[in-house]
Structures are given as C-alpha cells and as structure tokens.
Amino acid sequence: MTTTENATGPWDASGLHSVGRLPMRALRRVPDIELDGAWDFQLLPTPTSPLGLVWKKVQVPSLWTMQEDLADGDVPHYTNVPMPFDEVPPQVPAHNPTGVYRRVIQLAPVPGRRTVLHVGAASGLLRVVVNDRSVGSSSDSHLAAEFDITEAVVPGTNRIDLRVAKWSSASYLEDQDHWWQSGLTRPVHLYTVPDIALADVSAVADYDPETGRGDLQVDVSTTGLDHLYDVGGWSVRIEVLDRSVRLPVSPRLGTRTLPLPSLDRSVRPEPLLPDDFMDLLSINAAGAPVPPEFRAIPATMTKLPEPAAPAGRAAFSLSDLPVTPWSAEVPRLEDLVVHLVAPDGSVADEARVRVGFRRVRVEGRDLLVNGKRILIQGVARHDVDPKTGRVMSRERHLAELSLLKRFNVNAIRTSHYPNDPQVLDLCDELGLYVIDEADVEGHAFASTIADDPAYLSEIVERVSRMVLRDRNHPSVISWSLGNETGYGSAHDAAAGWIRRFDPTRPLHYEGAISTDWHSGHAVSDILCPMYPALASLTGYSADPRADRPLITCEYAFSMGNGTGGLSDYWELFESLPGLQGGFIWQFTDHSLDRDGDGRLRYGGDFGDETHNGPMLVNGVVFPDLTPKPALFEARGLFSPVRVVSDAEKARAGTLRIRNRQSFADLGTYTLELRVETPTGPAGAVSVPTPEVAAGAEGTINIPDRIRQLLAAGPALALTLTVRTREDALWAPAGTEVAAEQVTFPQAPVRLPAAPARRPVLSVDGEGDLVHPLLRRSPQLSLWRALTCHDKSFSLDNRFVRSGFFQLTPVDVEVKETGDGAVVTTRYEAAFGDEVTHRRTITALADGDWVLAEQVTLPEGTRDGLRVGMEFELVDGFEDAGWVGLGPWENYPDRRASALLGAWESPIDDLAVPYLLPQENGTRGEVTALTLTGPAGTVRTTHPTPLHMNVGRYRVSEIEAAEHWWELPPSDNTVVHLDIAHRGLGTAVLGPDTHPRHRLTGSEYAWEWRLTLEQSD
C-alpha cells in the first residue's frame, strides 16, 4: 500500500452496524501498551479521499476541531435542536471531514494470548485498520470500542490507523445540545489476554433493609471454554468479605432432542412410558388439574427441562452477609476478587471489582434506596473542558465531582450519553447517585427516528452496551434510555431488554411522558419531566392517578443570570408526596477557549452557521469550575442541616436543627456559631455536634458567649456554619459545606431631620446634586441589562414594550423649600409614555443629603425590571462594604441561601462575569453601603432595605457587549439602589419568576441618605 491509498475493503459506511467490534463488558483490563501521546494525522474531506503525502503530529486523545492548525476549517459547531446540515436520516453529507490517526509500534505477540485494541471513545464513525487490514468499525461516540487484532498484527513493526469520519447515519442519534466536535476523546491502548480468560464479571450486591444483611450474586463468564463438553478442571474462585468460594466452570451440554424410534422388531418391546404422558407437559405448564390416571407418573417425566447453565460460566450466590450498605452519604465499597483457576491450580486470569451493597426500588410514588425515600439534589452533567472540548482528564473529573460534593449535590445525570468509566468509579467512591443515560438523542427528528426500522438495532445496542458496561456500579440507580428522541418502538424494545437483563434498577425516559404524565409506563418507572411549572407539580402530587415518583430530569434552567425560583421548587419537593427533586440544567457552561487567549466563545464565534448562539452557556459553574452564585443558592437548599427554630428560641439559648440526610447522622460534620452585627461577625465559637439521626431533629445549646453578644447589641443574625470533620478525597477537613441563619427583627432606622442652620443646598438648575465626587447625580433608573431570561420569547418583548430602556426628561421643575428643594421631573419613555419622578431634597451638611423619592409609572404598567436610583462616581473608588444579604450576588427569587451580615469586597469583584453580558452583581436587603478609595468615601443609608448594585459599567455598556471580555477595563463606579427589583426566573426554558417577584405597582416611594466625603 502506498502512502496515498485509502482503500481497505468492505465496511459499513452508515455507522448503524458495527463491524468486528467485541461485545461490551463490565470487566476492564489493565493496558499493556498505552497508546496515548503523539500520532501522525491527516484530515481528509471524505472517508474515501486519498491520503496525502504530508502528515502532522497530534496528541491522542484530542479533538481536531479544537486545534486550528489541524482542523482545516472544521470548527466547533453548536446547534441545539437542528442538525448542522440539511440532509435527513439516514443520509450522510457529501462533505464529511475524516481524521486519519496513524501510529507505528513494535509488538512481540505471544502465542496463546489475544491482542485487543481499546479505543476509549471516538467522536464520529471509527474505522480501524491494522497493517492494511480492515479490522472493524464503531459509531457510538461515548462508549469504548474494542477489537481483537490478533490476526492482523505481526512480530516487529505494526501500523495502526484509526480513521474517524465526522458524519454517519448514526450522527442523527447524537444531536445532544452541545458542540459538534470530532476526534479521539478518550484513551487508546492495547492489552493482551490468554486464549482461556475471564470474559466478564457481573456482580449484583443486594441489601435487605429489613434484616440489615446482604446478598451477592456473581456471574463469571469465560472465553476459550464455552465450546468444550469437558472443561478439564477449570474453575473460578471469588474472594469477598473474608470469604473464598470456588466453583467449576460449567461445560457445554449436549443438545436435547427426542429419541429416534427403534427399528428392531425381533423381540417384543417392553412398555416403558405411560399412555399419553406427553400431555402432562402442557397440563402442568397450564396449571390445569392432573387427571387421576396420570397422578402416578413421576414428576421428573412430566416437567419440561429447565434451561441449562450457560457454558463457560460460574454463578455464585452468597447470602446473609454482614455488610454496611452503600449510599451517597455513606459510600461503603467492598473489594471482590475473581480468579480463573487452571486445572493445575495456577491463576490464569484475574479481575477486581468494587461492589456496593444497596437496593433500589420504586414502590408506589417513592424511589427508595435501601428502603428509604431519598431526595435527588442533582445536576445534569456534560463532558466539557474549555481548552480540550470533550476530552476529560481524571483530574478534571475528580475536580468536578469534588466540587459537587462540597456543594451538597448528591446526584448526576449523565446527559446525554454514558460518561467515562472513571466518572462512575469516582461516583462509587465519593458517593453520588447516577442516572446513567444512553447515547441516544435524535432531537431534530424526534417524531420519527425511534420508529424507523433502520435505527432500531442501533438504539437498542447503544442502550444495552451502556447497561453491560456499567451494571456493577452501585452509584447507578437508574437507566435512562436517552433524551429527546420522541417515543417509539425502539424504546419499547430497549426497555424490554433492560427489564429482562437487569431488573434491579428502574427505568427513566422523559420522551415517553412529555405530553402525558400518566403514560409511558412501559419505558419509564420514574416520572421525569423537563422544566415543569410549579402548578403542574402541585397538581401531580394531588392527582389520584399519580402512581410514580416525580424526579425532574431537567429544571432550573441556568443560562446566564438565572436559576430563579429554585427555592420554590424545593419547597414543593420537601413537602408534597410523590415529588423527589431533580437535576438542575446544568453543571458547566459549554463555552470554549480553543485559542488559549482566555476569551471564551459560544455558538457562532467560530464562524459556525447555523447556530444557537449562547444557548449552551447555561451552567451553575463557569468553565474553569468557579461556582456561580446559583450554585451557592443550591448549596444552601441542599444543606445536610436545616435550622428549624426561630429568633425567640435563639435569644432564649437554643437552636433546633434537622438532619436532612436519609442515612447518615451528623457525626461527619463540625458546627460553629457566630453573631452577625452591623459592624461585622463576632464571637465565632465551635459547638458540639448533637447526635441527630437521619431525618431527625436535635438541639444545640447556645454558648454563653454567643448569648451575651445577642443581648449586648444590635444583632442581625445568628449564623450556624457546617464544616467537614475529617479529610476526604473530595474535601479537606474544615471545608465549609453550608451556612444556616436565624435572623432577628431590626429596630426601625430614622434618617436625621434638617439641621437648624441650613447648609449649602448644592443643587443645579436641573435639580441634580452637585459634588466633586459625583460624575453623575442620582437619576431615576427603570432598566437593567436584559438577562437571557428577560429576552425569552415566552415573555413576548414585555420589557421592551414598556419603553423604559430610554427615559428622556421633557420637563424639570425645581422648587426650593426652607430646608432643601423639591425637584419634579417628567420623563417620556421610548414609546411616549409618561413617567414622573418627584424628589424632596433635605440638605444635612455639605455633601450630605436625605432624598425622599416618589415615582409614578404609566397607568397600566403590569411588569417592570427595576425602580431605583443610579449615580456615578469619579475615578478613585476601590472597595465596597454593605450591610445586607451577601456575600454572593442575590435576587428576590434566588436568595434563600444568601446570608444577612456586614460584607466587604473590592468593587471589581462584585460583578459576576456572565459570558453574555447582562444584569449581574446585585445584593438585596441592603440598609447601608460604603464605598472607599483614594478619591474619598461615599455612604448611603436606607431605612427601607434596597437592592444594591455597584459596578464599573453602565447598563448601556453592558447591553452593547456580546462577550464579557469585550468590556474594556474601567475605573468608573456605577451605583444602583433600587426600591424594587424583578426576580430572575428561568423563562428561556421553564417558569418565569413567581408573580410575587414581579414589579406590578405603578407608585413607589422611599427615602435614603447620601453622604459624600472627599479625601484631603
């Protein structure tokens, strides 16, 4: 073969039928030769294009679409629902970029051993060629493909080609709302096994919550023995829980058939069988009464033979085992060692499996783990790394899952494909429940593809391969048939296979219930809707037809500044029968930094057309795993500890807490109390952790030091901090995992009256305050930089219709009074509606004013974004301090976990840099604000708590930018103080903010104090 040829014999170009791929198995082999690292690479326009003469170097695993020097214009391409080409199933685009990876290695094959090539995952249609010999193909982009290449390799130099075509007919099943990318995404290696070896190990570790004991079923299959009628003494030994059990490998049995009639007529044959005895086979099978004349016939003659044990196997059953059950809270694992023992007693092959004893059941409307109802505090997880795309390291996996554990997340959904086995290993070890989802999403053709016979076998195979690979993981508590592929006969077939093969786990599939929550029982044991309205949840809980647990597969859409209303969901999940939580969409933003310049990009930024823009920037963490404020909100709602007593009890000396966990007591946590005051936290004291069983309540006796602080002065709140007691893989000892508060009523704040001696008013002819620190005097503000959810199509341009994005003064009246002035400004909004702002200014001293505001909005105003004041300061302010909710950003419908206290922050750190610039950085319930820097000090005081926002950019500047990194550095300080600010909601996909968090009034009035002190 010359270097320009690319023909390898017959293969399946559709990708709907794998060729030469070994069966999937749970057993994982240790590599003999790691093939990660440098490979030669060419990118061809089609799978059949001739190879060129020039090879480039590429690292495996990697995506060629993430490397501009390799991609030849084949860039990351983002679509949500549509396919990125115009063809329909099963057609394949004519332009089909194909990466050819080549590696030359030295091998010394050993007689009696098989050589297997393992490709961890290939994004596209994989074709394997070894020494010019076509070995096989595979198209499941998120599961490993293994090929026996024994007959293709030779002693000495061997050449391996891995050819990945971007598109195939199977691509229509991978339309999964993320970047379309191509390459080799998981490790590649070779391993060898003896001709007689372990083929697979299945371990079902059951736990009986009634007896507290465990049962273990281990099914071991082999290769090289299943064709033998006499296995010659081969056996399997298992070792677990200090037990060792050995069983022979089952031989092949002869096929049973009816005997031939005798042709010998030389002697009279003796009667051997009762008359009509064959009738008893069907009579017994039917459970019908046995006629008297047949009752004397031995039962052994009238029963159909039981199915024979499969050849080449050993099946172990261990019962009544003393075990500690596995759960996400107590992830206890046991080591299972499996030996294949040769006739001479030597160990021919070995496998090690970590098992967790646990039982998962759906009983009525409850999902039970080990007999107890659990709450799913989950997130949906995609594979995404900003620098490598879908190529994930173990370090990244551990960092992600550890972060989730530290924020009290207890479950992941592997949306929308099986994750790397390392993820499940870590979930087993760290303690996370998993809904394992098959690599099936035909979103663009969801109405037809699941009933298309061409896709039947591929859908079933993708589901079954996932189950075969992951069945030994205790963390996997449910199988998902995929996502957004409608509901068709292929789902029924896949569900039927799972129910027969693995009856220990319930099934999950949203497509079967999306239009009718009382349907789809054949394929989904869990009701798993997307983005449900709160009213639908309360309705389902009260519906007598409801017969399954409801666990949302996606909710709380977290695009941009969103996730509003999460606490409303959890109020229902924790109080109503049949509701058990769900999976926040989603964990990580999908934005990419392909060029390594720190400038994250979303759909369309690589020239990809058509695209869905920033729709994939919807995580509760940024791509570098920095938590967004939404994740802090979730952390509080998911806390293992909840304070259930009030301020009166706290002042009396006790704090009542509830253990929200399902299995563990609170012994793994330490507790600390502190008092929040207007000048900062005081009196941090460690307190003993009470013995509180899962689901129970206990009492903390508040130390005298804390009680004295509560009695001595103004206390805003009592804060209970929860930390880990011991080092763990996911967090060091002392890691804060939650903070709960009891807040105290505050005495009303009165602003000072005008002094007897009137100071200089410092108001110009337009009614604006004048001071050297003011770049712009406080002005009425009714607009925020629209969030993604504000712009949702479902809100029908509601806010733009108000015209409040533009307020033009048309008339200003300034009237001086005895102690100040009254300024009345009449504005015209963008579409001609009138807005009136009346301000009464009372001068207390030079640069010190009390401002009483009255705002009248147009009649018929039914919703708005904010009502408040905006002003700007000159350069030279660096730090902010405030008394109110913090420390992280919070909004009216996303502040259940925010803490009341006195907080400090550099002004530059107050903003939240959502990639698509929008409203950000607000803090609520603020009664005092202080801004400091070389220029001076600015203070504001608010008897009625306000929403505070301090940043570097005007609303117009934020709205004009398409990426956060487009905003230039700025020393400007822009301050917003709002008497009313709208909630965030999740209207892009899901409910808008609750009506109580919408601005429906037309009259607003409040007062505040502004004090400006210029530095000397």
PDB file of N, CA and C in Angstrom, residues 43-106:
ATOM      1  N   LEU A  43      -6.167  15.170   7.847  1.00  0.00           N
ATOM      2  CA  LEU A  43      -7.599  15.424   7.768  1.00  0.00           C
ATOM      3  C   LEU A  43      -8.008  15.422   6.303  1.00  0.00           C
ATOM      4  N   LEU A  44      -8.911  14.490   5.966  1.00  0.00           N
ATOM      5  CA  LEU A  44      -9.372  14.324   4.595  1.00  0.00           C
ATOM      6  C   LEU A  44     -10.775  14.899   4.452  1.00  0.00           C
ATOM      7  N   PRO A  45     -11.151  15.317   3.251  1.00  0.00           N
ATOM      8  CA  PRO A  45     -12.506  15.877   3.062  1.00  0.00           C
ATOM      9  C   PRO A  45     -13.615  14.839   3.124  1.00  0.00           C
ATOM     10  N   THR A  46     -13.283  13.557   2.835  1.00  0.00           N
ATOM     11  CA  THR A  46     -14.283  12.484   2.897  1.00  0.00           C
ATOM     12  C   THR A  46     -13.589  11.208   3.356  1.00  0.00           C
ATOM     13  N   PRO A  47     -14.355  10.212   3.773  1.00  0.00           N
ATOM     14  CA  PRO A  47     -13.722   8.952   4.200  1.00  0.00           C
ATOM     15  C   PRO A  47     -12.994   8.218   3.082  1.00  0.00           C
ATOM     16  N   THR A  48     -13.354   8.477   1.829  1.00  0.00           N
ATOM     17  CA  THR A  48     -12.749   7.747   0.719  1.00  0.00           C
ATOM     18  C   THR A  48     -11.704   8.565  -0.027  1.00  0.00           C
ATOM     19  N   SER A  49     -11.416   9.770   0.441  1.00  0.00           N
ATOM     20  CA  SER A  49     -10.396  10.588  -0.216  1.00  0.00           C
ATOM     21  C   SER A  49      -9.030   9.941  -0.048  1.00  0.00           C
ATOM     22  N   PRO A  50      -8.164  10.083  -1.048  1.00  0.00           N
ATOM     23  CA  PRO A  50      -6.820   9.505  -0.917  1.00  0.00           C
ATOM     24  C   PRO A  50      -5.999  10.244   0.117  1.00  0.00           C
ATOM     25  N   LEU A  51      -5.129   9.506   0.753  1.00  0.00           N
ATOM     26  CA  LEU A  51      -4.221  10.120   1.712  1.00  0.00           C
ATOM     27  C   LEU A  51      -3.233  11.025   0.997  1.00  0.00           C
ATOM     28  N   GLY A  52      -2.833  12.082   1.694  1.00  0.00           N
ATOM     29  CA  GLY A  52      -1.804  12.957   1.171  1.00  0.00           C
ATOM     30  C   GLY A  52      -0.422  12.479   1.573  1.00  0.00           C
ATOM     31  N   LEU A  53       0.570  13.228   1.180  1.00  0.00           N
ATOM     32  CA  LEU A  53       1.952  12.875   1.493  1.00  0.00           C
ATOM     33  C   LEU A  53       2.434  13.494   2.791  1.00  0.00           C
ATOM     34  N   VAL A  54       1.693  14.520   3.280  1.00  0.00           N
ATOM     35  CA  VAL A  54       2.142  15.268   4.453  1.00  0.00           C
ATOM     36  C   VAL A  54       1.340  14.837   5.675  1.00  0.00           C
ATOM     37  N   TRP A  55       2.055  14.465   6.721  1.00  0.00           N
ATOM     38  CA  TRP A  55       1.433  14.104   7.995  1.00  0.00           C
ATOM     39  C   TRP A  55       1.785  15.144   9.037  1.00  0.00           C
ATOM     40  N   LYS A  56       0.827  15.465   9.872  1.00  0.00           N
ATOM     41  CA  LYS A  56       1.065  16.342  11.009  1.00  0.00           C
ATOM     42  C   LYS A  56       1.056  15.504  12.283  1.00  0.00           C
ATOM     43  N   LYS A  57       1.504  16.121  13.365  1.00  0.00           N
ATOM     44  CA  LYS A  57       1.501  15.445  14.652  1.00  0.00           C
ATOM     45  C   LYS A  57       0.278  15.890  15.453  1.00  0.00           C
ATOM     46  N   VAL A  58      -0.316  14.939  16.174  1.00  0.00           N
ATOM     47  CA  VAL A  58      -1.472  15.224  17.008  1.00  0.00           C
ATOM     48  C   VAL A  58      -1.354  14.407  18.283  1.00  0.00           C
ATOM     49  N   GLN A  59      -1.859  14.965  19.351  1.00  0.00           N
ATOM     50  CA  GLN A  59      -1.897  14.244  20.617  1.00  0.00           C
ATOM     51  C   GLN A  59      -3.208  13.468  20.725  1.00  0.00           C
ATOM     52  N   VAL A  60      -3.114  12.249  21.200  1.00  0.00           N
ATOM     53  CA  VAL A  60      -4.290  11.422  21.463  1.00  0.00           C
ATOM     54  C   VAL A  60      -4.360  11.199  22.971  1.00  0.00           C
ATOM     55  N   PRO A  61      -5.532  11.428  23.593  1.00  0.00           N
ATOM     56  CA  PRO A  61      -6.784  11.851  22.967  1.00  0.00           C
ATOM     57  C   PRO A  61      -6.828  13.353  22.730  1.00  0.00           C
ATOM     58  N   SER A  62      -7.550  13.750  21.699  1.00  0.00           N
ATOM     59  CA  SER A  62      -7.784  15.163  21.413  1.00  0.00           C
ATOM     60  C   SER A  62      -8.826  15.256  20.307  1.00  0.00           C
ATOM     61  N   LEU A  63      -9.319  16.462  20.101  1.00  0.00           N
ATOM     62  CA  LEU A  63     -10.272  16.759  19.035  1.00  0.00           C
ATOM     63  C   LEU A  63      -9.581  17.622  17.995  1.00  0.00           C
ATOM     64  N   TRP A  64      -9.667  17.226  16.734  1.00  0.00           N
ATOM     65  CA  TRP A  64      -9.029  18.074  15.730  1.00  0.00           C
ATOM     66  C   TRP A  64      -9.756  19.413  15.590  1.00  0.00           C
ATOM     67  N   THR A  65     -11.048  19.442  15.909  1.00  0.00           N
ATOM     68  CA  THR A  65     -11.797  20.692  15.818  1.00  0.00           C
ATOM     69  C   THR A  65     -11.341  21.717  16.855  1.00  0.00           C
ATOM     70  N   MET A  66     -10.613  21.285  17.877  1.00  0.00           N
ATOM     71  CA  MET A  66     -10.100  22.210  18.893  1.00  0.00           C
ATOM     72  C   MET A  66      -8.693  22.693  18.570  1.00  0.00           C
ATOM     73  N   GLN A  67      -8.170  22.312  17.390  1.00  0.00           N
ATOM     74  CA  GLN A  67      -6.807  22.697  17.018  1.00  0.00           C
ATOM     75  C   GLN A  67      -6.829  23.307  15.622  1.00  0.00           C
ATOM     76  N   GLU A  68      -6.720  24.609  15.579  1.00  0.00           N
ATOM     77  CA  GLU A  68      -6.902  25.323  14.317  1.00  0.00           C
ATOM     78  C   GLU A  68      -5.910  24.877  13.258  1.00  0.00           C
ATOM     79  N   ASP A  69      -4.694  24.488  13.669  1.00  0.00           N
ATOM     80  CA  ASP A  69      -3.695  24.090  12.689  1.00  0.00           C
ATOM     81  C   ASP A  69      -3.991  22.729  12.070  1.00  0.00           C
ATOM     82  N   LEU A  70      -4.897  21.956  12.698  1.00  0.00           N
ATOM     83  CA  LEU A  70      -5.268  20.646  12.166  1.00  0.00           C
ATOM     84  C   LEU A  70      -6.621  20.656  11.472  1.00  0.00           C
ATOM     85  N   ALA A  71      -7.488  21.594  11.873  1.00  0.00           N
ATOM     86  CA  ALA A  71      -8.904  21.479  11.546  1.00  0.00           C
ATOM     87  C   ALA A  71      -9.232  21.818  10.102  1.00  0.00           C
ATOM     88  N   ASP A  72      -8.395  22.597   9.432  1.00  0.00           N
ATOM     89  CA  ASP A  72      -8.663  22.950   8.031  1.00  0.00           C
ATOM     90  C   ASP A  72     -10.086  23.486   7.862  1.00  0.00           C
ATOM     91  N   GLY A  73     -10.472  24.359   8.783  1.00  0.00           N
ATOM     92  CA  GLY A  73     -11.791  24.975   8.694  1.00  0.00           C
ATOM     93  C   GLY A  73     -12.904  24.197   9.347  1.00  0.00           C
ATOM     94  N   ASP A  74     -12.622  22.994   9.848  1.00  0.00           N
ATOM     95  CA  ASP A  74     -13.656  22.202  10.520  1.00  0.00           C
ATOM     96  C   ASP A  74     -13.681  22.621  11.986  1.00  0.00           C
ATOM     97  N   VAL A  75     -14.521  23.596  12.299  1.00  0.00           N
ATOM     98  CA  VAL A  75     -14.513  24.259  13.591  1.00  0.00           C
ATOM     99  C   VAL A  75     -15.569  23.648  14.510  1.00  0.00           C
ATOM    100  N   PRO A  76     -15.476  23.907  15.819  1.00  0.00           N
ATOM    101  CA  PRO A  76     -16.586  23.540  16.702  1.00  0.00           C
ATOM    102  C   PRO A  76     -17.871  24.210  16.222  1.00  0.00           C
ATOM    103  N   HIS A  77     -18.948  23.463  16.250  1.00  0.00           N
ATOM    104  CA  HIS A  77     -20.215  23.952  15.697  1.00  0.00           C
ATOM    105  C   HIS A  77     -21.306  23.640  16.718  1.00  0.00           C
ATOM    106  N   TYR A  78     -22.030  24.685  17.135  1.00  0.00           N
ATOM    107  CA  TYR A  78     -23.065  24.481  18.137  1.00  0.00           C
ATOM    108  C   TYR A  78     -24.458  24.619  17.542  1.00  0.00           C
ATOM    109  N   THR A  79     -25.247  23.567  17.695  1.00  0.00           N
ATOM    110  CA  THR A  79     -26.682  23.650  17.456  1.00  0.00           C
ATOM    111  C   THR A  79     -27.389  23.002  18.635  1.00  0.00           C
ATOM    112  N   ASN A  80     -28.582  23.475  18.911  1.00  0.00           N
ATOM    113  CA  ASN A  80     -29.374  22.910  19.996  1.00  0.00           C
ATOM    114  C   ASN A  80     -30.232  21.761  19.480  1.00  0.00           C
ATOM    115  N   VAL A  81     -31.168  22.065  18.591  1.00  0.00           N
ATOM    116  CA  VAL A  81     -32.054  21.040  18.044  1.00  0.00           C
ATOM    117  C   VAL A  81     -31.689  20.669  16.610  1.00  0.00           C
ATOM    118  N   PRO A  82     -31.530  21.619  15.694  1.00  0.00           N
ATOM    119  CA  PRO A  82     -31.288  21.246  14.292  1.00  0.00           C
ATOM    120  C   PRO A  82     -29.957  20.535  14.112  1.00  0.00           C
ATOM    121  N   MET A  83     -29.907  19.663  13.112  1.00  0.00           N
ATOM    122  CA  MET A  83     -28.631  19.107  12.697  1.00  0.00           C
ATOM    123  C   MET A  83     -27.841  20.206  11.978  1.00  0.00           C
ATOM    124  N   PRO A  84     -26.531  20.113  11.982  1.00  0.00           N
ATOM    125  CA  PRO A  84     -25.730  21.153  11.341  1.00  0.00           C
ATOM    126  C   PRO A  84     -25.578  20.959   9.834  1.00  0.00           C
ATOM    127  N   PHE A  85     -26.475  20.191   9.239  1.00  0.00           N
ATOM    128  CA  PHE A  85     -26.506  20.031   7.785  1.00  0.00           C
ATOM    129  C   PHE A  85     -27.955  19.789   7.383  1.00  0.00           C
ATOM    130  N   ASP A  86     -28.237  19.795   6.087  1.00  0.00           N
ATOM    131  CA  ASP A  86     -29.618  19.776   5.607  1.00  0.00           C
ATOM    132  C   ASP A  86     -30.160  18.383   5.311  1.00  0.00           C
ATOM    133  N   GLU A  87     -29.341  17.361   5.357  1.00  0.00           N
ATOM    134  CA  GLU A  87     -29.791  16.022   4.998  1.00  0.00           C
ATOM    135  C   GLU A  87     -30.797  15.489   6.031  1.00  0.00           C
ATOM    136  N   VAL A  88     -31.455  14.392   5.666  1.00  0.00           N
ATOM    137  CA  VAL A  88     -32.403  13.723   6.565  1.00  0.00           C
ATOM    138  C   VAL A  88     -31.937  12.288   6.742  1.00  0.00           C
ATOM    139  N   PRO A  89     -32.347  11.649   7.847  1.00  0.00           N
ATOM    140  CA  PRO A  89     -31.903  10.269   8.095  1.00  0.00           C
ATOM    141  C   PRO A  89     -32.330   9.333   6.960  1.00  0.00           C
ATOM    142  N   PRO A  90     -31.442   8.427   6.562  1.00  0.00           N
ATOM    143  CA  PRO A  90     -30.097   8.164   7.086  1.00  0.00           C
ATOM    144  C   PRO A  90     -28.991   8.764   6.213  1.00  0.00           C
ATOM    145  N   GLN A  91     -29.315   9.812   5.463  1.00  0.00           N
ATOM    146  CA  GLN A  91     -28.351  10.374   4.516  1.00  0.00           C
ATOM    147  C   GLN A  91     -27.158  10.990   5.246  1.00  0.00           C
ATOM    148  N   VAL A  92     -26.000  10.918   4.585  1.00  0.00           N
ATOM    149  CA  VAL A  92     -24.762  11.435   5.148  1.00  0.00           C
ATOM    150  C   VAL A  92     -24.269  12.571   4.248  1.00  0.00           C
ATOM    151  N   PRO A  93     -23.859  13.698   4.816  1.00  0.00           N
ATOM    152  CA  PRO A  93     -23.380  14.815   3.977  1.00  0.00           C
ATOM    153  C   PRO A  93     -22.211  14.397   3.098  1.00  0.00           C
ATOM    154  N   ALA A  94     -22.191  14.963   1.902  1.00  0.00           N
ATOM    155  CA  ALA A  94     -21.095  14.655   0.975  1.00  0.00           C
ATOM    156  C   ALA A  94     -19.767  15.151   1.537  1.00  0.00           C
ATOM    157  N   HIS A  95     -19.781  16.347   2.128  1.00  0.00           N
ATOM    158  CA  HIS A  95     -18.565  16.849   2.780  1.00  0.00           C
ATOM    159  C   HIS A  95     -18.512  16.254   4.180  1.00  0.00           C
ATOM    160  N   ASN A  96     -17.554  15.383   4.381  1.00  0.00           N
ATOM    161  CA  ASN A  96     -17.520  14.597   5.611  1.00  0.00           C
ATOM    162  C   ASN A  96     -16.081  14.509   6.107  1.00  0.00           C
ATOM    163  N   PRO A  97     -15.604  15.546   6.804  1.00  0.00           N
ATOM    164  CA  PRO A  97     -14.205  15.547   7.260  1.00  0.00           C
ATOM    165  C   PRO A  97     -13.859  14.266   7.998  1.00  0.00           C
ATOM    166  N   THR A  98     -12.717  13.712   7.637  1.00  0.00           N
ATOM    167  CA  THR A  98     -12.307  12.417   8.195  1.00  0.00           C
ATOM    168  C   THR A  98     -10.865  12.511   8.668  1.00  0.00           C
ATOM    169  N   GLY A  99     -10.683  12.290   9.955  1.00  0.00           N
ATOM    170  CA  GLY A  99      -9.341  12.307  10.514  1.00  0.00           C
ATOM    171  C   GLY A  99      -8.719  10.932  10.466  1.00  0.00           C
ATOM    172  N   VAL A 100      -7.498  10.861   9.986  1.00  0.00           N
ATOM    173  CA  VAL A 100      -6.750   9.605   9.943  1.00  0.00           C
ATOM    174  C   VAL A 100      -5.603   9.714  10.943  1.00  0.00           C
ATOM    175  N   TYR A 101      -5.673   8.885  11.975  1.00  0.00           N
ATOM    176  CA  TYR A 101      -4.635   8.831  13.003  1.00  0.00           C
ATOM    177  C   TYR A 101      -3.775   7.601  12.727  1.00  0.00           C
ATOM    178  N   ARG A 102      -2.474   7.787  12.696  1.00  0.00           N
ATOM    179  CA  ARG A 102      -1.570   6.670  12.394  1.00  0.00           C
ATOM    180  C   ARG A 102      -0.497   6.577  13.456  1.00  0.00           C
ATOM    181  N   ARG A 103      -0.252   5.327  13.876  1.00  0.00           N
ATOM    182  CA  ARG A 103       0.786   5.080  14.884  1.00  0.00           C
ATOM    183  C   ARG A 103       1.523   3.805  14.507  1.00  0.00           C
ATOM    184  N   VAL A 104       2.839   3.851  14.509  1.00  0.00           N
ATOM    185  CA  VAL A 104       3.675   2.682  14.248  1.00  0.00           C
ATOM    186  C   VAL A 104       4.268   2.225  15.575  1.00  0.00           C
ATOM    187  N   ILE A 105       4.043   0.952  15.904  1.00  0.00           N
ATOM    188  CA  ILE A 105       4.525   0.420  17.182  1.00  0.00           C
ATOM    189  C   ILE A 105       5.230  -0.905  16.950  1.00  0.00           C
ATOM    190  N   GLN A 106       6.031  -1.277  17.923  1.00  0.00           N
ATOM    191  CA  GLN A 106       6.714  -2.565  17.904  1.00  0.00           C
ATOM    192  C   GLN A 106       5.982  -3.542  18.822  1.00  0.00           C
TER     193      GLN A 106
END
